[in-house]
Amino acid sequence: MSPLAASLVRAEAFAQAPRRFPPVAMPSLEYTPEVAAATAHLYERVKTVIPAIEWPVFAPYVKAINDLKKVRNAVILAHNYQTPEIYNCVADVVGDSFQLAREATKTDADVIVQCGVHFMAETSKILNPDKTVLIPDSRAGCSLATSITAADIRALRLKHPGVPVAVYVNTTAEVKAEADICLTSGNAVQVVESLGVPEVMVLPDQYLAAWIASQTAVRIITWNGACEVHERFTAEELRGYREAEPGVVILAHPECPPEVLAEADFTGSTAKLAEYVKNEKPKKVVLITECSMADNVMVNAPETEFVKPCNLCPHMKRITLPKILESLVHMRDEVLVDPAVADRARLSVERMVNLKI
Ligand code: 13P
Ligand code: SF4
């Protein structure tokens, strides 16, 4: 059984008494003049990335979801890899993993709908044990989160006594519970240096760990995890973009292998890549990361031309407008974390969130 499935089974056993929400009927999904008028301002935002002919399919879901968020007192947190209609038309908060974790601590909504992958929803539940956290498809996993278990961390501690353990947020609650602190690609170097020691375990992403090691004097011990999306990029592919697209600026996510990052002009978390485009306004750019990133950044960067490589994260793409609507109508899939595990995992996440960086 995968760590994700095992954590779901264990969480079931500790299921808190489910909060009762009044039933609601599935709204009509017809594209009426009323729906067109109510969503016209949202289509304006996405018209460069969603063809007009497709909008009548999306618009009824967008309206129904936005109406139902009010009924449920729900907030939608969406990761930068969500599709443009989710990211721009129904999300209340968008960002990288760190921004979403931080925002999850601030909301006063009763319900959080996490449009992202399971570890992100678990992080929201860990930080908000009294709120109902929903994920529109609980099968949305992550190759990094399944690459390491709590038992692996305990074994590593025996092998490297006294070396602190920093785990990527892309891990299960059980793994976070065994760690000293969490980190994300947006704060990794600062988190490692904040520990004030010569050696730190950074788990489980070998490539993120290698990138951190290239940015700091702290010695890094790592694991053999990898992101199935970012490890597919090659240095040759990047050299190909430079040749075919003179002047292109190459921005890459630190989950890519080191030889790929060596070909990039800038490396950073999804939020930092978006910030780079916003501030530097490159003429032509290629984002070496998941496909939807370019669509989402493009909406706010009309002066930049995007070369679009396409490596899809199949897990992120499990989240769709119809599933978000089902989620709010039926209040599923609820994300539950064993409270004893959550209490320990919260310490690791809060140590990261509370760092003044
Ligand atoms: P960010 O924290 O940079 O958004 O990365 C999360 C992730 O899953 C990238 O693959
Ligand atoms: Fe996990 Fe990679 Fe997908 Fe991010 S892109 S959620 S690291 S599999």
Coordinates of C-alpha atoms and ligand atoms in Angstrom, one line a residue:
M1 CA 0.0 0.0 0.0
S2 CA 1.4 3.4 -0.9
P3 CA 2.2 5.9 1.9
L4 CA -0.6 8.1 0.7
A5 CA -3.2 5.3 0.8
A6 CA -1.8 4.1 4.2
S7 CA -2.1 7.6 5.6
L8 CA -5.7 7.8 4.3
V9 CA -6.6 4.5 5.9
R10 CA -5.0 5.5 9.3
A11 CA -6.7 8.9 9.2
E12 CA -10.1 7.1 8.6
A13 CA -9.5 5.2 11.8
F14 CA -9.2 8.5 13.7
A15 CA -12.0 10.2 11.8
Q16 CA -13.3 13.1 13.8
A17 CA -17.1 13.2 14.1
P18 CA -17.9 14.7 10.6
R19 CA -19.3 18.1 10.7
R20 CA -22.8 18.2 9.3
F21 CA -23.4 20.5 6.3
P22 CA -27.0 21.0 4.9
P23 CA -27.5 19.2 1.7
V24 CA -27.6 21.4 -1.5
A25 CA -28.9 20.5 -4.9
M26 CA -26.6 20.2 -7.9
P27 CA -27.0 23.6 -9.6
S28 CA -28.1 23.9 -13.2
L29 CA -25.1 23.8 -15.6
E30 CA -26.8 25.6 -18.6
Y31 CA -25.0 28.5 -20.3
T32 CA -27.7 31.1 -19.9
P33 CA -27.5 34.8 -20.6
E34 CA -27.5 35.2 -16.8
V35 CA -24.4 33.0 -16.5
A36 CA -22.7 34.8 -19.4
A37 CA -23.3 38.1 -17.7
A38 CA -22.2 37.0 -14.2
T39 CA -18.9 35.5 -15.6
A40 CA -18.0 38.0 -18.3
H41 CA -15.5 39.8 -16.0
L42 CA -13.8 36.5 -15.3
Y43 CA -13.6 35.6 -19.0
E44 CA -11.8 38.9 -19.6
R45 CA -9.0 37.6 -17.3
V46 CA -8.5 34.4 -19.3
K47 CA -9.4 35.3 -22.8
T48 CA -5.8 35.0 -24.0
V49 CA -5.5 31.4 -22.8
I50 CA -9.1 30.0 -23.1
P51 CA -10.7 30.2 -26.6
A52 CA -14.1 31.9 -26.6
I53 CA -15.7 28.7 -28.0
E54 CA -14.7 26.9 -24.8
W55 CA -16.1 29.4 -22.3
P56 CA -19.7 28.2 -22.4
V57 CA -18.5 24.9 -21.1
F58 CA -16.5 26.4 -18.2
A59 CA -18.8 29.4 -17.3
P60 CA -21.7 27.5 -15.7
Y61 CA -19.3 25.6 -13.4
V62 CA -17.5 28.9 -12.5
K63 CA -20.7 30.6 -11.5
A64 CA -22.0 27.5 -9.6
I65 CA -18.7 27.2 -7.7
N66 CA -18.5 30.9 -6.8
D67 CA -22.1 30.8 -5.6
L68 CA -21.6 27.7 -3.5
K69 CA -18.5 29.0 -1.9
K70 CA -20.7 31.6 -0.2
V71 CA -23.2 29.0 0.9
R72 CA -20.5 26.8 2.4
N73 CA -18.4 29.7 3.7
A74 CA -15.5 28.1 1.8
V75 CA -12.2 29.3 0.5
I76 CA -10.4 27.8 -2.5
L77 CA -6.6 27.6 -2.3
A78 CA -5.1 26.8 -5.7
H79 CA -1.5 26.0 -6.6
N80 CA 0.3 27.7 -9.5
Y81 CA 0.0 24.4 -11.5
Q82 CA -3.8 24.5 -11.6
T83 CA -5.5 25.1 -15.0
P84 CA -6.3 28.7 -15.9
E85 CA -10.0 28.5 -15.4
I86 CA -9.5 27.2 -11.8
Y87 CA -6.5 29.6 -11.1
N88 CA -8.2 32.7 -12.4
C89 CA -11.9 32.2 -12.1
V90 CA -12.7 30.3 -8.8
A91 CA -9.6 30.5 -6.6
D92 CA -9.5 32.9 -3.7
V93 CA -5.8 32.4 -3.0
V94 CA -3.1 31.2 -5.5
G95 CA 0.6 30.6 -5.0
D96 CA 3.4 28.2 -4.4
S97 CA 3.4 25.6 -1.7
F98 CA 4.8 28.0 0.9
Q99 CA 2.3 30.8 0.1
L100 CA -0.6 28.3 0.3
A101 CA 0.6 26.9 3.6
R102 CA 0.9 30.5 5.0
E103 CA -2.5 31.5 3.7
A104 CA -4.0 28.4 5.2
T105 CA -3.2 29.7 8.7
K106 CA -5.0 33.0 8.0
T107 CA -8.4 32.0 6.7
D108 CA -11.6 32.3 8.8
A109 CA -13.7 30.3 6.4
D110 CA -15.2 27.0 7.7
V111 CA -14.2 25.1 4.7
I112 CA -10.9 24.9 2.7
V113 CA -11.1 23.4 -0.8
Q114 CA -7.5 22.6 -1.8
C115 CA -6.9 22.7 -5.5
G116 CA -3.6 21.0 -5.6
V117 CA -2.2 17.7 -4.5
H118 CA -2.9 15.6 -1.4
F119 CA 0.2 16.7 0.7
M120 CA -1.0 20.4 0.2
A121 CA -4.4 19.6 1.6
E122 CA -2.9 17.6 4.5
T123 CA -0.8 20.6 5.3
S124 CA -3.9 22.8 5.4
K125 CA -5.6 20.3 7.7
I126 CA -2.5 20.1 10.0
L127 CA -2.6 23.9 10.3
N128 CA -6.4 24.0 10.6
P129 CA -7.5 21.0 12.6
D130 CA -11.0 22.4 13.3
K131 CA -11.8 23.3 9.8
T132 CA -13.2 21.0 7.1
V133 CA -10.5 20.5 4.4
L134 CA -11.7 19.1 1.1
I135 CA -9.7 17.9 -1.9
P136 CA -11.7 17.5 -5.1
D137 CA -9.9 14.2 -5.9
S138 CA -8.0 12.5 -3.1
R139 CA -6.0 10.4 -5.7
A140 CA -4.0 13.6 -6.5
G141 CA -0.7 12.4 -5.1
C142 CA 3.0 13.3 -5.7
S143 CA 6.0 11.2 -6.6
L144 CA 8.0 13.0 -3.9
A145 CA 5.5 12.4 -1.2
T146 CA 5.4 8.7 -1.9
S147 CA 9.2 8.3 -2.1
I148 CA 9.9 8.3 1.7
T149 CA 8.1 7.0 4.8
A150 CA 8.3 7.9 8.5
A151 CA 10.2 4.6 9.1
D152 CA 12.8 5.8 6.5
I153 CA 13.3 9.0 8.5
R154 CA 13.7 7.1 11.8
A155 CA 16.4 4.9 10.1
L156 CA 18.2 8.0 8.7
R157 CA 18.3 9.5 12.2
L158 CA 20.0 6.4 13.5
K159 CA 22.5 6.5 10.7
H160 CA 23.2 10.3 11.1
P161 CA 22.8 10.9 14.9
G162 CA 22.4 14.6 15.8
V163 CA 21.9 15.8 12.2
P164 CA 18.6 17.8 12.0
V165 CA 16.0 16.7 9.5
A166 CA 14.4 19.2 7.1
V167 CA 11.6 17.7 5.0
Y168 CA 10.2 19.2 1.8
V169 CA 6.5 20.1 2.2
N170 CA 5.9 17.5 -0.6
T171 CA 5.7 14.7 2.1
T172 CA 2.9 13.0 4.0
A173 CA 1.8 14.1 7.5
E174 CA 3.6 11.1 9.0
V175 CA 6.9 12.1 7.5
K176 CA 6.5 15.8 8.6
A177 CA 5.7 14.4 12.1
E178 CA 9.2 12.8 12.2
A179 CA 11.0 16.0 11.0
D180 CA 12.5 19.0 12.8
I181 CA 11.3 21.5 10.3
C182 CA 9.7 21.7 6.8
L183 CA 10.9 23.6 3.8
T184 CA 9.7 24.5 0.4
S185 CA 11.5 25.5 -2.8
G186 CA 10.6 29.1 -1.9
N187 CA 12.5 29.2 1.4
A188 CA 14.8 26.1 1.3
V189 CA 18.2 27.8 1.6
Q190 CA 17.0 30.1 4.4
V191 CA 15.4 27.2 6.3
V192 CA 18.6 25.2 6.1
E193 CA 20.8 28.1 7.2
S194 CA 18.4 29.1 10.0
L195 CA 19.3 25.8 11.8
G196 CA 22.8 27.1 12.5
V197 CA 24.6 23.7 12.1
P198 CA 27.2 22.5 9.7
E199 CA 25.2 19.5 8.3
V200 CA 21.4 19.1 7.6
M201 CA 19.4 16.2 6.1
V202 CA 17.2 17.6 3.3
L203 CA 14.6 14.9 2.3
P204 CA 13.4 13.5 0.0
D205 CA 14.1 15.4 -3.2
Q206 CA 17.7 14.7 -4.3
Y207 CA 17.6 17.5 -6.9
L208 CA 16.2 20.2 -4.6
A209 CA 18.9 19.1 -2.1
A210 CA 21.6 19.3 -4.7
W211 CA 20.4 22.8 -5.6
I212 CA 20.4 23.9 -2.0
A213 CA 23.9 22.5 -1.6
S214 CA 25.0 24.6 -4.5
Q215 CA 23.7 27.7 -2.7
T216 CA 25.1 27.3 0.8
A217 CA 28.1 26.2 2.8
V218 CA 26.0 23.8 4.9
R219 CA 26.6 20.1 4.1
I220 CA 23.5 18.4 2.8
I221 CA 22.6 14.7 3.2
T222 CA 19.7 13.6 1.0
W223 CA 17.5 10.8 -0.2
N224 CA 16.7 9.4 -3.7
G225 CA 13.3 11.0 -4.3
A226 CA 12.5 12.9 -7.4
C227 CA 9.6 14.8 -9.0
E228 CA 8.4 12.7 -12.0
V229 CA 7.6 15.9 -13.9
H230 CA 10.8 17.9 -13.4
E231 CA 13.2 15.0 -13.7
R232 CA 12.1 14.5 -17.3
F233 CA 13.7 17.8 -18.5
T234 CA 17.1 17.5 -20.0
A235 CA 20.1 19.8 -20.5
E236 CA 20.0 19.1 -24.2
E237 CA 16.4 20.2 -24.4
L238 CA 17.3 23.6 -22.8
R239 CA 20.2 24.0 -25.1
G240 CA 17.7 23.4 -27.9
Y241 CA 15.5 26.3 -26.7
R242 CA 18.5 28.6 -26.7
E243 CA 19.4 27.7 -30.2
A244 CA 15.9 27.8 -31.6
E245 CA 14.8 30.9 -29.7
P246 CA 17.6 33.5 -29.7
G247 CA 17.5 35.7 -26.6
V248 CA 15.1 33.4 -24.7
V249 CA 15.4 33.7 -20.9
I250 CA 15.3 30.2 -19.2
L251 CA 13.7 29.9 -15.8
A252 CA 13.7 26.6 -14.0
H253 CA 12.3 25.0 -10.9
P254 CA 14.8 23.5 -8.4
E255 CA 13.2 20.1 -8.7
C256 CA 15.0 19.7 -12.0
P257 CA 18.3 17.8 -12.2
P258 CA 21.5 19.8 -11.7
E259 CA 22.7 19.6 -15.3
V260 CA 19.3 21.1 -16.3
L261 CA 19.6 23.9 -13.8
A262 CA 23.2 24.6 -15.0
E263 CA 21.6 25.6 -18.4
A264 CA 19.0 28.0 -16.8
D265 CA 19.3 31.7 -16.2
F266 CA 17.4 31.7 -13.0
T267 CA 16.2 29.0 -10.6
G268 CA 13.3 29.4 -8.1
S269 CA 10.0 28.2 -6.7
T270 CA 6.9 28.6 -8.8
A271 CA 6.1 31.9 -7.1
K272 CA 9.7 33.2 -7.7
L273 CA 9.5 32.3 -11.4
A274 CA 6.3 34.2 -11.7
E275 CA 7.8 37.1 -9.8
Y276 CA 10.8 37.1 -12.1
V277 CA 8.6 37.5 -15.2
K278 CA 6.5 40.2 -13.6
N279 CA 9.6 42.3 -12.5
E280 CA 12.1 41.6 -15.3
K281 CA 9.5 41.6 -18.1
P282 CA 11.7 39.4 -20.4
K283 CA 10.9 39.6 -24.1
K284 CA 10.8 35.9 -24.5
V285 CA 10.8 33.3 -21.7
V286 CA 10.6 29.5 -21.2
L287 CA 9.5 28.1 -17.8
I288 CA 11.1 24.8 -17.1
T289 CA 8.3 23.5 -14.9
E290 CA 4.7 22.2 -15.2
C291 CA 2.7 23.3 -18.2
S292 CA -0.1 25.3 -16.6
M293 CA 2.5 27.7 -15.0
A294 CA 3.1 29.4 -18.3
D295 CA -0.7 29.9 -18.9
N296 CA -1.1 31.4 -15.5
V297 CA 1.9 33.7 -15.6
M298 CA 1.1 34.7 -19.2
V299 CA -2.3 36.2 -18.2
N300 CA -0.5 38.9 -16.2
A301 CA 2.5 39.4 -18.7
P302 CA 1.1 40.5 -22.0
E303 CA 4.4 41.9 -23.1
T304 CA 6.3 38.6 -22.8
E305 CA 6.3 35.8 -25.4
F306 CA 6.2 32.4 -23.8
V307 CA 7.9 29.3 -25.3
K308 CA 5.8 26.5 -23.9
P309 CA 7.4 23.1 -23.2
C310 CA 4.7 20.8 -21.8
N311 CA 5.4 18.4 -18.9
L312 CA 2.1 17.8 -17.2
C313 CA 1.7 16.8 -13.6
P314 CA -0.9 14.1 -13.9
H315 CA -1.8 14.5 -10.2
M316 CA -2.4 18.3 -10.4
K317 CA -4.5 17.6 -13.5
R318 CA -6.9 15.4 -11.5
I319 CA -8.4 18.6 -10.2
T320 CA -11.1 20.0 -12.5
L321 CA -14.1 22.4 -12.3
P322 CA -16.7 19.6 -12.3
K323 CA -14.8 17.9 -9.4
I324 CA -14.6 21.1 -7.4
L325 CA -18.3 21.6 -7.8
E326 CA -19.0 18.0 -6.7
S327 CA -16.7 18.6 -3.8
L328 CA -18.7 21.6 -2.6
V329 CA -22.1 20.0 -3.2
H330 CA -21.3 16.7 -1.5
M331 CA -18.5 18.0 0.9
R332 CA -15.9 15.5 -0.3
D333 CA -13.2 14.2 -0.3
E334 CA -12.6 15.3 3.3
V335 CA -8.9 15.2 4.3
L336 CA -8.4 13.8 7.8
V337 CA -5.1 13.5 9.7
D338 CA -4.6 11.4 12.9
P339 CA -4.6 14.2 15.5
A340 CA -1.5 12.8 17.3
V341 CA 0.4 12.8 14.0
A342 CA -1.0 16.3 13.1
D343 CA 0.2 17.7 16.4
R344 CA 3.8 16.6 15.7
A345 CA 3.6 17.5 12.0
R346 CA 2.3 21.0 12.9
L347 CA 5.5 21.8 14.9
S348 CA 7.6 21.2 11.7
V349 CA 5.3 23.2 9.5
E350 CA 4.9 26.1 12.0
R351 CA 8.7 26.3 12.6
M352 CA 8.9 27.0 8.8
V353 CA 5.9 29.3 8.6
N354 CA 7.1 31.3 11.6
L355 CA 10.7 31.9 10.4
K356 CA 11.3 35.5 9.8
I357 CA 12.5 35.2 6.2
Ligands
13P1 P1 6.4 25.2 -5.4 O1 6.5 25.2 -3.9 O2 7.5 25.8 -6.1 O3 5.1 25.7 -5.8 O4 6.5 23.6 -5.9 C1 5.6 22.7 -5.5 C2 5.6 21.5 -6.5 O5 5.0 20.6 -6.3 C3 6.5 21.7 -7.6 O6 6.5 20.6 -8.4
SF4_2 FE1 4.7 16.3 -7.0 FE2 6.2 16.9 -9.2 FE3 3.5 17.0 -9.3 FE4 4.9 18.8 -8.0 S1 4.9 18.5 -10.1 S2 3.0 17.7 -7.3 S3 6.5 17.6 -7.1 S4 4.7 15.1 -8.9

